[in-house]
PDB file of C-alpha atoms in Angstrom:
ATOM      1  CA  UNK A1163      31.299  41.019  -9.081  1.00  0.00           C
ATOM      2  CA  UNK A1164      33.139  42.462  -6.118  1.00  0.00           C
ATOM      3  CA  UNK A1165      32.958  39.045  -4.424  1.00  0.00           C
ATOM      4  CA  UNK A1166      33.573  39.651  -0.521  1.00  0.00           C
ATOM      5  CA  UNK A1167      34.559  42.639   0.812  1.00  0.00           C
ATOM      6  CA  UNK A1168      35.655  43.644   3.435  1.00  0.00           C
ATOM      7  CA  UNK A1169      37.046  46.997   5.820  1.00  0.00           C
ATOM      8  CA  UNK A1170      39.070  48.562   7.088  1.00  0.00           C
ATOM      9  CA  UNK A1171      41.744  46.450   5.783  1.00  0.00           C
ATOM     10  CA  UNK A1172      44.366  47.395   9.126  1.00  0.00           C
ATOM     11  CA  UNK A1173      43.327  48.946  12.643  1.00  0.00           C
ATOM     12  CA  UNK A1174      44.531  49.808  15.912  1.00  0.00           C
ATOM     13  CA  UNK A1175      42.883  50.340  18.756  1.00  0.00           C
ATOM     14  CA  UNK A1176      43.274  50.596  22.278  1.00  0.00           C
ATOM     15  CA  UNK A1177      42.197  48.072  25.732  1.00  0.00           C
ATOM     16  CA  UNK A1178      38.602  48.736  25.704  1.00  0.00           C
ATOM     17  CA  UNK A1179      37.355  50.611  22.567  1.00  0.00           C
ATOM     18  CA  UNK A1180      34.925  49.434  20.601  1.00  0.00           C
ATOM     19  CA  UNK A1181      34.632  49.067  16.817  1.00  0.00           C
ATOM     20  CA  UNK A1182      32.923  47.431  13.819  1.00  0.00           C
ATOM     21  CA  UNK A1183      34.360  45.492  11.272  1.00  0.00           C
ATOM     22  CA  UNK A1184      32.319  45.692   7.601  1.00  0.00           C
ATOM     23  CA  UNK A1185      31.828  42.532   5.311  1.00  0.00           C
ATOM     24  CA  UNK A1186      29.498  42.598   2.282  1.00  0.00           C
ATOM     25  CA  UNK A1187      29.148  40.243  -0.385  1.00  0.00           C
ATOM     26  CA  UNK A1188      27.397  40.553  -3.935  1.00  0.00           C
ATOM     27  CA  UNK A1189      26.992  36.709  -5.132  1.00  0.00           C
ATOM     28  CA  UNK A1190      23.776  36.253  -2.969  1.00  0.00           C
ATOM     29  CA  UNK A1191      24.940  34.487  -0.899  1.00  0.00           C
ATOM     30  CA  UNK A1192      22.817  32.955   1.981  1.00  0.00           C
ATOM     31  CA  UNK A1193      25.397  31.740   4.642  1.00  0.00           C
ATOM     32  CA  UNK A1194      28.360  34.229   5.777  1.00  0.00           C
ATOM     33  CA  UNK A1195      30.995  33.658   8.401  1.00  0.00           C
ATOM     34  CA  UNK A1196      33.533  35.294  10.410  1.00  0.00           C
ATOM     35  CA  UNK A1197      36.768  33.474  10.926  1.00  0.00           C
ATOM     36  CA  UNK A1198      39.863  34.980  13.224  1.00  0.00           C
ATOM     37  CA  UNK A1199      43.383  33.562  12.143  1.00  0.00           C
ATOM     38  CA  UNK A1200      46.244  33.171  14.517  1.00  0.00           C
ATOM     39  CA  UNK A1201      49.720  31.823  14.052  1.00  0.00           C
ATOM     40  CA  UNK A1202      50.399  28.134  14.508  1.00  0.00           C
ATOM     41  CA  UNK A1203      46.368  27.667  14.931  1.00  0.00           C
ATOM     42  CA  UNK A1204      44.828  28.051  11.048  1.00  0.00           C
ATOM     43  CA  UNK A1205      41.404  29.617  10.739  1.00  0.00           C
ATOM     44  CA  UNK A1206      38.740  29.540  13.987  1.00  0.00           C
ATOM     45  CA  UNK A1207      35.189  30.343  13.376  1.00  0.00           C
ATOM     46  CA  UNK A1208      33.673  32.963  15.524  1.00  0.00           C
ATOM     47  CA  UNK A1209      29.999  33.269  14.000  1.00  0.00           C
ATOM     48  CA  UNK A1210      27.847  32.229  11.268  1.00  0.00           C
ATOM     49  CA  UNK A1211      24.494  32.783   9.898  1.00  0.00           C
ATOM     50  CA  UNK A1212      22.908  31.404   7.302  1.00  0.00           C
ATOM     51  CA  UNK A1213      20.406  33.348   6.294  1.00  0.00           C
ATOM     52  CA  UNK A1214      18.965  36.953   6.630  1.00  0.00           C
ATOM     53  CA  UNK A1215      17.822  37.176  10.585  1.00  0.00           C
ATOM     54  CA  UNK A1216      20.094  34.566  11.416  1.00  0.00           C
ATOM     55  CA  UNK A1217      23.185  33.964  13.636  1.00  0.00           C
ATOM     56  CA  UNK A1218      24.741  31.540  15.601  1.00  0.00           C
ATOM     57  CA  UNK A1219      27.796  31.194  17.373  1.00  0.00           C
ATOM     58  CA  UNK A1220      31.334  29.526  16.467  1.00  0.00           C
ATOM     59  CA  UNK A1221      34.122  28.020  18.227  1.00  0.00           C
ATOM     60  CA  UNK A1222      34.961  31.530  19.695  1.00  0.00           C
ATOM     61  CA  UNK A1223      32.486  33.717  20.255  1.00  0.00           C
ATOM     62  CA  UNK A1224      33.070  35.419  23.449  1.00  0.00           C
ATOM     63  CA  UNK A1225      33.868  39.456  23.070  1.00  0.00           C
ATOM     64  CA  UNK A1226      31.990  39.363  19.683  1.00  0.00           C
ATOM     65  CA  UNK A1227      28.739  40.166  18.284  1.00  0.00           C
ATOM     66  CA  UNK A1228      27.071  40.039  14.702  1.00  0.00           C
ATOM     67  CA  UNK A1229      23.619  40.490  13.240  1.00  0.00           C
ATOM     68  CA  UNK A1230      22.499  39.664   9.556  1.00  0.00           C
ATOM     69  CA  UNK A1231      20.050  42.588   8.596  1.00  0.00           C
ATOM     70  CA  UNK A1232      20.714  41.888   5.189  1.00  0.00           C
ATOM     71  CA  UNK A1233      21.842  39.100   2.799  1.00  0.00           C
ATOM     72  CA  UNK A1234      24.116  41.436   1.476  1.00  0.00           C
ATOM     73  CA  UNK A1235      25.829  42.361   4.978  1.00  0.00           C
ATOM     74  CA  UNK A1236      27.284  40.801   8.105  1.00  0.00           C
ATOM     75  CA  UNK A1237      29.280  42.943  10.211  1.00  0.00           C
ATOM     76  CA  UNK A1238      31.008  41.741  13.414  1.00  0.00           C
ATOM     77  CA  UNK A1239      31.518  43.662  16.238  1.00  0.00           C
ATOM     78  CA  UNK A1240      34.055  44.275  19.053  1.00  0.00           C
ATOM     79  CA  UNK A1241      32.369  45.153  22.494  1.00  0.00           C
ATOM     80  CA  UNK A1242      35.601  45.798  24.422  1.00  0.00           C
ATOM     81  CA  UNK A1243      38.447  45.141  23.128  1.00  0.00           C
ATOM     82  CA  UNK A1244      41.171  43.200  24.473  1.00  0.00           C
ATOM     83  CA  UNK A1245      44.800  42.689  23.292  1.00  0.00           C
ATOM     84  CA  UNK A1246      43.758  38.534  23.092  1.00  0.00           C
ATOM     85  CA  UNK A1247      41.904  39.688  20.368  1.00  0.00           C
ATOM     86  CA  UNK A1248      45.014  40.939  18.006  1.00  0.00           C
ATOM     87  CA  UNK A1249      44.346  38.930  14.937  1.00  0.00           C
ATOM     88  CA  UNK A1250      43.531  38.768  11.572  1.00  0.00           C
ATOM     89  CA  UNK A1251      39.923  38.579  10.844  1.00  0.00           C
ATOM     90  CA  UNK A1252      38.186  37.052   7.573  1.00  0.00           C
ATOM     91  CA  UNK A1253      34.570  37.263   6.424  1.00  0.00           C
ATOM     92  CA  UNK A1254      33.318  34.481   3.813  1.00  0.00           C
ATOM     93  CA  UNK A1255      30.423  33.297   2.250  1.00  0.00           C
ATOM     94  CA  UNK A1256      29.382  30.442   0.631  1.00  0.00           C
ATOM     95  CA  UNK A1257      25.932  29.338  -1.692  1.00  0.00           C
ATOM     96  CA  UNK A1258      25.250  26.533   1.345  1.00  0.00           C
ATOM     97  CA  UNK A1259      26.159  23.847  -1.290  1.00  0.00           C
ATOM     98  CA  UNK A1260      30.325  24.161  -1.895  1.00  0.00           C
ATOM     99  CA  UNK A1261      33.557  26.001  -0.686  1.00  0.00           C
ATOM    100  CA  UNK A1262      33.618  29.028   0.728  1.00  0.00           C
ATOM    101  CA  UNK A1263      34.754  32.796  -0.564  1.00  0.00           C
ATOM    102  CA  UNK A1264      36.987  34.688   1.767  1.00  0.00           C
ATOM    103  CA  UNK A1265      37.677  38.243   1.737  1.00  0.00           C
ATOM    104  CA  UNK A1266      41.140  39.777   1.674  1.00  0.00           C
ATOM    105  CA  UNK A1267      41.086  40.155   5.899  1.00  0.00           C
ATOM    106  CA  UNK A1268      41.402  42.638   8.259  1.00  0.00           C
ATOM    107  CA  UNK A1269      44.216  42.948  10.512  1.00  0.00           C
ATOM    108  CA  UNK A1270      43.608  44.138  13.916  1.00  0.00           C
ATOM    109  CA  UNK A1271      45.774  45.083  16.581  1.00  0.00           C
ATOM    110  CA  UNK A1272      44.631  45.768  20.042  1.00  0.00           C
ATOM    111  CA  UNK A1273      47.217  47.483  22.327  1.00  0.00           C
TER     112      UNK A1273
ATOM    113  CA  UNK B1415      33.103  19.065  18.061  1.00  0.00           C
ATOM    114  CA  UNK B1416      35.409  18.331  15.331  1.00  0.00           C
ATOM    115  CA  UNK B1417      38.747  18.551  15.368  1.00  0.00           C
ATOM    116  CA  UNK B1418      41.311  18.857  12.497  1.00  0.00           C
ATOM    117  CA  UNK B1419      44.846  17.856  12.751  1.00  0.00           C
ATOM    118  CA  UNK B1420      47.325  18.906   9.652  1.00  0.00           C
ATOM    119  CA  UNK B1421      50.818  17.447   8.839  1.00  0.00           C
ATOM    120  CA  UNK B1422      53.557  18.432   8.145  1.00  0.00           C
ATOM    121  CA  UNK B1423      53.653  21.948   9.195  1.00  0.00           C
ATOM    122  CA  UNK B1424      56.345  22.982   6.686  1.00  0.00           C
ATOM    123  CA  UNK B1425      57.217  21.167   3.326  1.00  0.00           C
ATOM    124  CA  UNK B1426      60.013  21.911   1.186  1.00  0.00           C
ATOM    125  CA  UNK B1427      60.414  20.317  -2.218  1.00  0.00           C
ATOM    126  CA  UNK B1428      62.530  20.607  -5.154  1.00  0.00           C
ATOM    127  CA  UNK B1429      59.996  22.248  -8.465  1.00  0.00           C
ATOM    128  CA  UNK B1430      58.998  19.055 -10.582  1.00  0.00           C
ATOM    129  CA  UNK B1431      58.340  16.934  -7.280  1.00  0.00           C
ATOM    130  CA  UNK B1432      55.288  15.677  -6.297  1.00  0.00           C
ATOM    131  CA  UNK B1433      53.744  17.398  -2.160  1.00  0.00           C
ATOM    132  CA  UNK B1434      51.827  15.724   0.194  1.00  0.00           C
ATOM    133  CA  UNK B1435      49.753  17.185   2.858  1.00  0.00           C
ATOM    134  CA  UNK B1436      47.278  14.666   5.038  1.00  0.00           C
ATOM    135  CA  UNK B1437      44.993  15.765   7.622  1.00  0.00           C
ATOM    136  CA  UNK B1438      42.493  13.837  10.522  1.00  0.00           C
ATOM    137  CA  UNK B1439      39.837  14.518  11.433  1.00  0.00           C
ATOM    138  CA  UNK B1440      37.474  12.989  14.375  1.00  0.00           C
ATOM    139  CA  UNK B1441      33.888  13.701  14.088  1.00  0.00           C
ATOM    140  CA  UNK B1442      32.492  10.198  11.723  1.00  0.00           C
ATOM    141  CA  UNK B1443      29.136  12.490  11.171  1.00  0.00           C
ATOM    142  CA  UNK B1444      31.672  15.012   8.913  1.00  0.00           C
ATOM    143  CA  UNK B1445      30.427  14.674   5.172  1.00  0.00           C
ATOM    144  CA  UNK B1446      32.614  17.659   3.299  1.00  0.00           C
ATOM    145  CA  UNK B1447      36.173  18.272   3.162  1.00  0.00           C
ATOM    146  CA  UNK B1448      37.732  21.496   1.029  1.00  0.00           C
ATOM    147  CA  UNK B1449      41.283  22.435   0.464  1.00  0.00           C
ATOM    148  CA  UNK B1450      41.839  25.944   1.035  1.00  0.00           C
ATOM    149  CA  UNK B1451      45.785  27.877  -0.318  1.00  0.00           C
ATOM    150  CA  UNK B1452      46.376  31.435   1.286  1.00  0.00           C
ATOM    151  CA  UNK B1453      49.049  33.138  -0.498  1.00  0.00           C
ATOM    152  CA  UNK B1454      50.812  36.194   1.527  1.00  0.00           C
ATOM    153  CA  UNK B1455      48.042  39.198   2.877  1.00  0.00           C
ATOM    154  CA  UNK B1456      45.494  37.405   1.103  1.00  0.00           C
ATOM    155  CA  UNK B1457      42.170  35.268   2.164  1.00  0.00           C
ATOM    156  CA  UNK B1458      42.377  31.643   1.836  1.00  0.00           C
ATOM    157  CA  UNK B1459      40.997  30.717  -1.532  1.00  0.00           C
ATOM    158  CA  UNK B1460      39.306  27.031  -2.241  1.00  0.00           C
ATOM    159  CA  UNK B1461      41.680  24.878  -4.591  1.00  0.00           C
ATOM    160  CA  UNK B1462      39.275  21.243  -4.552  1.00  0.00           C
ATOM    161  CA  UNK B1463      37.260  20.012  -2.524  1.00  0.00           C
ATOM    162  CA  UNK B1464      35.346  16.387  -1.314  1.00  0.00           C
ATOM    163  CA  UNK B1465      32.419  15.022  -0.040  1.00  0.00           C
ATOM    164  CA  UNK B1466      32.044  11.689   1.949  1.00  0.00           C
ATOM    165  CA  UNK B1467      30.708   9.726  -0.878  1.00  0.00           C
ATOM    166  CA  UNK B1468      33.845   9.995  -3.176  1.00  0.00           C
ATOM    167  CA  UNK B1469      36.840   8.142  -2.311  1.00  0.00           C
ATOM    168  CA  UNK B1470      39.194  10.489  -4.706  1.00  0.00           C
ATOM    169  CA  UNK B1471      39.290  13.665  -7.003  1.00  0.00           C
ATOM    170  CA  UNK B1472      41.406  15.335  -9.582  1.00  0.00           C
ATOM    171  CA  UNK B1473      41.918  18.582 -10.865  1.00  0.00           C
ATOM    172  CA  UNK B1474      45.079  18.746 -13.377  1.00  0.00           C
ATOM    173  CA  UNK B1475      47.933  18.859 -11.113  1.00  0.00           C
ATOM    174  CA  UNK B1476      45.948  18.285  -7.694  1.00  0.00           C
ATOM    175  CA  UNK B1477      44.167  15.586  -6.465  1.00  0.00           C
ATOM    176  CA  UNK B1478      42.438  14.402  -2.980  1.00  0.00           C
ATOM    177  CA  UNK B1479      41.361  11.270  -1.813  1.00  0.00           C
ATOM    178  CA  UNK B1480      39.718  10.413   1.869  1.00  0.00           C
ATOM    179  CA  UNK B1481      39.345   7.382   3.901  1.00  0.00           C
ATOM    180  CA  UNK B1482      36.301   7.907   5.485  1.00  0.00           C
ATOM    181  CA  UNK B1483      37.060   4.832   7.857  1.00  0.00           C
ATOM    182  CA  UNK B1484      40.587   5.992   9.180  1.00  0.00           C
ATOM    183  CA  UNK B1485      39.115   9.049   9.074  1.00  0.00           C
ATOM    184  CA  UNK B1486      41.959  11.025   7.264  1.00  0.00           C
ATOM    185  CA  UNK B1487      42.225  12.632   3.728  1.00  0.00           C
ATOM    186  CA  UNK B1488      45.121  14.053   2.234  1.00  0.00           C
ATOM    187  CA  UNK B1489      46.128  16.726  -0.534  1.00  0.00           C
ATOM    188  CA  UNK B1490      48.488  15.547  -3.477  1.00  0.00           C
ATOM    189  CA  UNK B1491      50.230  18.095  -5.740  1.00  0.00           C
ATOM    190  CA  UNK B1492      52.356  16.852  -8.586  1.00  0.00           C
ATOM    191  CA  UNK B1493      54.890  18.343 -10.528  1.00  0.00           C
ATOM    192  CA  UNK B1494      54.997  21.500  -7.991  1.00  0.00           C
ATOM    193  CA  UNK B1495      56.096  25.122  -9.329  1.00  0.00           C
ATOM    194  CA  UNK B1496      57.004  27.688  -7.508  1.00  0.00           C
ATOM    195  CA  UNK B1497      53.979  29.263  -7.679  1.00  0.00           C
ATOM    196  CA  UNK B1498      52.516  26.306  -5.756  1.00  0.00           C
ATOM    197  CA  UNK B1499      54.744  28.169  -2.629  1.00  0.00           C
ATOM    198  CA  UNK B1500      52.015  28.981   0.133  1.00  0.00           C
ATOM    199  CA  UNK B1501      50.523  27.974   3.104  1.00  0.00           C
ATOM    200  CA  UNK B1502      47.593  25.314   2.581  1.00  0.00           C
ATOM    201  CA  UNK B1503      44.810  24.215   5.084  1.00  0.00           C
ATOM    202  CA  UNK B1504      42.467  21.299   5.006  1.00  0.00           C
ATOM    203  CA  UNK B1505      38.995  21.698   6.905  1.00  0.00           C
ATOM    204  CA  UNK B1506      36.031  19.395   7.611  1.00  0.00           C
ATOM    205  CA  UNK B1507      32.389  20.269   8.177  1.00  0.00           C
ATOM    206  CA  UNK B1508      29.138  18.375   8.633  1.00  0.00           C
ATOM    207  CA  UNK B1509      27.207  21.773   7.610  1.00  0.00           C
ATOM    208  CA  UNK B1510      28.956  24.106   5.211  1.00  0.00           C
ATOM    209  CA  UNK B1511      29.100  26.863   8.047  1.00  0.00           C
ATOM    210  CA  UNK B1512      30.292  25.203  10.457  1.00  0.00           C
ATOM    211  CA  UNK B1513      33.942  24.594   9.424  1.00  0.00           C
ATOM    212  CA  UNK B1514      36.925  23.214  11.494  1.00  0.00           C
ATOM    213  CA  UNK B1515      40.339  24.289   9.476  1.00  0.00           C
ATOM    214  CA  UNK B1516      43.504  22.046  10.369  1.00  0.00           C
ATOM    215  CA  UNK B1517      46.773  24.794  11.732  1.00  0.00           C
ATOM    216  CA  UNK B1518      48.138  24.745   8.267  1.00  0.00           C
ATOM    217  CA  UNK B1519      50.954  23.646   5.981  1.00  0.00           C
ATOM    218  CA  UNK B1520      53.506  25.891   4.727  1.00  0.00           C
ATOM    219  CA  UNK B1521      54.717  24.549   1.323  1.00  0.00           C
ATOM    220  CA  UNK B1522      57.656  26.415  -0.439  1.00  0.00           C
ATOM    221  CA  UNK B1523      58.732  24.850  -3.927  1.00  0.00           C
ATOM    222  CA  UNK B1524      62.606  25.544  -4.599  1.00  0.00           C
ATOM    223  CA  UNK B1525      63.135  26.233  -8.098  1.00  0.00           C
TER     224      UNK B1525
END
């Protein structure tokens, strides 16, 4: 098993562009989540969903959207970026009944 | 909604010593509590973990134990190695997805 993964693993982009970032997992996996990570300030959620069809919002969702079309898939995207939203982004899963699996992250810079 | 606090933030200790990490937390409905160690560029990966209706738990050289009435649990590492060195996080969640992580502890183990 792959576990989670996750892409691109580093991107730039500039005030206002818009992009996707990719998680999959192959451990069937009902609940996924998207977690930003910023010095001094450990891991904030941004969305959830556990199940196919299924989202919900974190502790910060603004500027972010995700859909769950898929067990397998939960991609989160950036509607405009903003340079606030520099960070290092993490995609997990977990079977609903322990500890979650993270992916190795994707850092994003917005300039 | 829940809110984690960590402490220390840093923690230096001599290899062979024994590392303590304790963490708060202030919603009383919170019934799960994991342990998560990132090593450098990587995803945080789960070490133990505890629910509300154990008081403490051991794994070889780690161990937690909570107090659900103070409303604290901590993270005890004995005989740390060097390889222990890494940043460590304690979180607390009423629903698996819905995760509050504490800012972190940054443990390095001098040989």
């Amino acid at each position: 098993n792959a576990g989670v993964t996750q892409t691109p693993k580093f991107q730039v982009l500039k005030t206002g562009q818009s992009m996707t970032l990719q998680c999959a997992q192959d451990m069937n996996h009902e609940y996924m989540s998207w977690y930003r990570q910023d010095p001094g300030m450990g891991l904030r959620l941004i969305h959830y969903s556990v199940g196919a069809g299924i989202t919900d919002q974190g502790e910060v969702p603004n500027g972010y959207n995700v859909s769950r079309s898929t067990t397998e898939d939960f991609p989160l995207r950036l509607l405009s970026a903003a340079p606030s939203q520099t960070s290092v982004y993490f995609c997990a899963s977990s079977p609903g009944t322990g500890g979650q699996y993270f992916g190795p992250g994707t850092r994003l810079t917005v300039t | 909604g829940e809110n984690v606090e960590q402490h220390p933030s840093t923690l230096s200790v001599q290899e062979g010593d024994s590392a303590v990490i304790k963490c708060t937390y202030s919603d009383s409905a919170s019934n799960y509590f994991p342990w998560y160690k990132q090593e450098l560029g990587k995803g945080p990966q789960l070490i133990i973990d505890i629910r509300s209706n154990v008081g403490e738990k051991k794994d070889q050289r780690i161990a937690v134990t909570l107090n659900k009435t103070a409303k604290h649990f901590s993270l005890h590492i004995t005989e740390t190695q060097p390889e222990d060195s890494a940043v460590y996080f304690c979180a607390a969640s009423t629903r698996n997805n819905d995760m509050r992580f504490g800012a972190g502890t940054r443990l390095t183990v001098k040989p």
